[in-house]
Coordinates of C-alpha atoms and ligand atoms in Angstrom, one line a residue:
M1 CA 65.5 189.5 -25.1
L2 CA 68.9 189.4 -26.7
I3 CA 70.6 186.1 -27.7
Q4 CA 74.2 186.3 -28.8
V5 CA 75.6 183.8 -31.3
I6 CA 79.3 183.5 -30.7
S7 CA 81.7 182.3 -33.4
S8 CA 84.6 180.8 -31.6
T9 CA 86.9 179.8 -34.4
T10 CA 88.9 182.5 -36.2
R11 CA 91.2 180.8 -38.6
E12 CA 91.3 181.4 -42.4
G13 CA 88.8 179.2 -44.2
R14 CA 86.9 178.3 -41.1
F15 CA 83.8 176.1 -41.3
S16 CA 82.2 178.2 -38.6
E17 CA 81.4 180.8 -41.3
K18 CA 78.6 178.7 -42.7
V19 CA 77.4 177.6 -39.3
A20 CA 77.1 181.2 -38.3
S21 CA 75.1 182.1 -41.5
W22 CA 72.7 179.2 -40.9
V23 CA 72.1 179.8 -37.2
T24 CA 71.7 183.6 -37.4
E25 CA 69.6 183.3 -40.6
H26 CA 67.2 180.9 -38.9
L27 CA 67.0 182.5 -35.5
Q28 CA 66.5 186.0 -37.0
A29 CA 63.0 184.9 -38.1
R30 CA 61.9 184.3 -34.5
E31 CA 59.8 186.9 -32.7
D32 CA 60.7 185.9 -29.1
F33 CA 64.2 187.2 -29.1
E34 CA 66.7 189.3 -31.1
I35 CA 70.0 187.9 -32.4
E36 CA 73.4 189.5 -32.3
H37 CA 76.4 187.7 -33.9
V38 CA 79.6 188.1 -31.9
D39 CA 82.6 187.0 -33.9
L40 CA 85.7 186.5 -31.8
R41 CA 87.7 187.2 -35.0
H42 CA 86.6 190.8 -34.4
H43 CA 87.7 190.7 -30.7
P44 CA 91.4 189.8 -30.9
L45 CA 92.8 189.7 -27.3
P46 CA 96.3 188.9 -25.9
F47 CA 96.7 185.8 -23.8
F48 CA 95.1 186.4 -20.5
D49 CA 97.6 187.8 -18.0
G50 CA 95.4 190.1 -15.8
I51 CA 93.9 189.8 -12.4
A52 CA 91.0 187.4 -12.0
P53 CA 87.9 189.1 -13.4
A54 CA 85.7 187.3 -10.9
R55 CA 87.4 189.3 -8.2
A56 CA 87.4 192.6 -10.1
P57 CA 84.2 192.7 -12.1
R58 CA 84.2 195.0 -15.1
E59 CA 87.6 196.4 -14.3
Y60 CA 88.8 196.1 -17.8
A61 CA 92.5 195.9 -18.6
S62 CA 92.2 197.5 -22.0
A63 CA 89.8 199.0 -24.4
E64 CA 89.6 195.7 -26.4
V65 CA 88.7 193.7 -23.3
E66 CA 86.1 196.4 -22.4
R67 CA 84.6 196.2 -25.8
L68 CA 84.1 192.5 -25.5
G69 CA 82.9 192.8 -21.9
R70 CA 80.3 195.5 -22.7
T71 CA 79.1 193.4 -25.7
L72 CA 78.6 190.2 -23.6
D73 CA 76.9 192.3 -20.9
R74 CA 74.0 193.0 -23.3
A75 CA 73.1 189.3 -23.7
D76 CA 70.3 187.4 -22.0
G77 CA 71.7 184.1 -23.4
F78 CA 74.3 182.6 -25.6
I79 CA 74.7 180.1 -28.4
V80 CA 78.3 179.2 -28.8
L81 CA 79.4 177.8 -32.2
T82 CA 82.3 175.5 -31.5
A83 CA 84.7 173.3 -33.4
E84 CA 86.6 170.6 -31.7
Y85 CA 90.4 171.1 -31.7
N86 CA 92.3 168.1 -30.4
H87 CA 89.2 166.9 -28.5
G88 CA 88.8 170.3 -26.8
Y89 CA 87.2 173.6 -27.6
P90 CA 89.0 176.5 -29.3
A91 CA 91.6 178.2 -27.1
V92 CA 90.5 181.6 -28.5
L93 CA 87.1 181.1 -26.8
K94 CA 88.7 180.1 -23.4
N95 CA 91.0 183.1 -23.6
A96 CA 88.0 185.5 -24.3
M97 CA 86.1 183.9 -21.4
D98 CA 89.0 184.2 -19.0
W99 CA 89.2 187.9 -19.6
T100 CA 85.6 188.3 -18.4
F101 CA 83.3 186.7 -15.8
V102 CA 80.2 188.5 -14.5
E103 CA 79.2 189.3 -18.1
W104 CA 78.3 185.5 -18.5
R105 CA 77.0 184.9 -15.0
R106 CA 73.4 183.6 -14.4
K107 CA 72.7 183.4 -18.1
P108 CA 71.9 180.3 -20.2
I109 CA 74.3 178.9 -22.7
S110 CA 73.8 176.4 -25.5
F111 CA 76.0 175.1 -28.2
V112 CA 76.2 174.2 -31.9
G113 CA 79.3 172.0 -32.5
W114 CA 80.8 170.2 -35.5
G115 CA 83.4 167.5 -36.2
N116 CA 83.8 163.8 -36.1
V117 CA 81.4 163.5 -33.2
G118 CA 79.6 166.7 -33.8
G119 CA 81.8 168.6 -31.5
A120 CA 80.4 166.6 -28.6
R121 CA 83.6 166.4 -26.6
A122 CA 84.2 170.1 -26.9
I123 CA 80.6 170.9 -25.9
E124 CA 80.8 168.6 -22.8
Q125 CA 84.0 170.4 -21.7
L126 CA 82.3 173.8 -22.3
R127 CA 79.4 172.8 -20.1
L128 CA 81.8 172.2 -17.2
V129 CA 83.4 175.6 -17.8
A130 CA 80.0 177.2 -17.9
V131 CA 79.2 176.0 -14.4
E132 CA 82.3 177.7 -13.1
F133 CA 80.9 180.9 -14.6
E134 CA 77.7 180.3 -12.7
M135 CA 75.8 179.9 -16.0
A136 CA 73.0 177.5 -16.9
P137 CA 74.4 175.2 -19.6
L138 CA 71.5 173.6 -21.5
R139 CA 71.0 170.0 -22.4
H140 CA 69.9 170.7 -26.0
A141 CA 72.6 171.3 -28.5
V142 CA 73.1 170.8 -32.3
H143 CA 75.8 168.4 -33.4
I144 CA 76.9 168.7 -37.0
L145 CA 78.4 165.4 -38.1
P146 CA 80.9 164.8 -40.9
E147 CA 78.3 163.8 -43.6
V148 CA 76.6 167.2 -43.1
M149 CA 80.0 169.0 -43.1
M150 CA 81.0 167.3 -46.3
A151 CA 77.7 168.2 -48.0
S152 CA 78.1 171.8 -46.9
R153 CA 81.6 172.0 -48.2
Q154 CA 80.5 170.9 -51.6
S155 CA 79.1 174.4 -52.1
A156 CA 81.6 177.2 -52.4
D157 CA 78.9 179.8 -51.6
P158 CA 79.3 180.8 -47.9
G159 CA 75.6 181.8 -47.8
D160 CA 74.5 178.3 -49.0
T161 CA 73.2 176.6 -45.8
T162 CA 70.9 174.0 -47.5
A163 CA 73.1 171.1 -46.1
F164 CA 72.0 172.0 -42.6
A165 CA 68.3 171.6 -43.3
P166 CA 68.0 168.2 -41.5
L167 CA 69.2 169.9 -38.3
E168 CA 66.6 172.6 -38.3
P169 CA 64.3 170.7 -35.8
R170 CA 67.3 170.4 -33.4
L171 CA 68.0 174.1 -33.8
K172 CA 64.4 174.9 -33.0
L173 CA 64.4 172.8 -29.9
L174 CA 67.6 174.5 -28.7
A175 CA 66.1 177.9 -29.3
D176 CA 62.8 177.1 -27.6
D177 CA 64.7 175.8 -24.6
L178 CA 67.1 178.8 -24.5
T179 CA 64.1 181.2 -24.6
W180 CA 62.6 179.6 -21.6
W181 CA 65.8 179.9 -19.6
A182 CA 66.7 183.3 -20.8
D183 CA 63.2 184.6 -19.8
A184 CA 63.4 182.9 -16.4
L185 CA 66.9 184.1 -15.6
S186 CA 66.6 187.6 -16.9
A187 CA 63.5 188.0 -14.6
A188 CA 65.5 186.7 -11.7
R189 CA 68.5 189.0 -12.5
R190 CA 66.2 192.0 -12.6
L191 CA 64.8 191.1 -9.1
E192 CA 68.3 191.1 -7.6
Q193 CA 69.2 194.5 -9.0
P194 CA 69.0 197.3 -6.4
Ligands
FMN1 C1 94.1 172.0 -34.8 C2 92.9 171.2 -35.2 C3 92.6 170.1 -34.4 C4 91.4 169.3 -34.7 N1 91.0 168.4 -33.9 C5 89.8 167.7 -34.1 C6 89.3 166.9 -33.2 O1 89.8 166.6 -32.1 N2 88.1 166.3 -33.4 C7 87.4 166.6 -34.6 O2 86.2 166.1 -34.7 N3 87.9 167.4 -35.5 C8 89.1 168.0 -35.3 N4 89.6 168.9 -36.3 C9 88.9 169.0 -37.5 C10 87.8 170.1 -37.4 O3 86.6 169.5 -37.0 C11 87.6 170.8 -38.7 O4 88.9 171.3 -39.2 C12 86.7 172.0 -38.6 O5 86.5 172.6 -39.9 C13 87.2 173.1 -37.6 O6 86.3 174.2 -37.5 P1 86.8 175.6 -38.2 O7 87.0 175.3 -39.6 O8 85.7 176.5 -37.9 O9 88.1 176.0 -37.5 C14 90.7 169.6 -35.9 C15 91.1 170.7 -36.7 C16 92.2 171.5 -36.4 C17 92.6 172.7 -37.2

């Protein structure tokens, strides 16, 4: 079972760096799935201008899109790390999603968000987008509120994730639930394969 942790913010000095360290570090200790970190900074793509990937599955417009598509194809489930930009989720993430489709389909997706309301508005919007991708968006998410963000920013060490300690039970709940769905849906996907 492979769970991908997707970093969806790419700007210089991003807070997501620490969130990614914390989430991957914690989940790597689990024995029920493997973790792969997918950083959208390493998947730069032009603004989507192709044909709808839902209609032309895996007909990749470029080597870069194919690299992202083949990467997402490997996953049994996703944890998207998301900021909230102007009450929405990052456009870089939507652009990456629009270049692909079947790679996400019939897989569970959960979220770790941060910001004034713990990224809740961005996450709610992403749940709606996930339904269009025929995914299973999960109820459990981790919301990193400003107090925790401020405590985390006190430390200049990008590997220092101690400020997130109070959120560990939430992350465990998310991971336990994601495992259940990833197991169930990967078994169902296998059954439909010829
Ligand atoms: C363009 C922009 C818009 C933002 N809008 C919001 C917002 O609507 N709600 C919020 O809670 N934080 C907002 N913020 C503050 C972010 O929560 C904060 O900058 C966070 O560090 C962003 O994640 P990142 O550093 O990984 O990019 C915004 C930040 C930027 C750069």
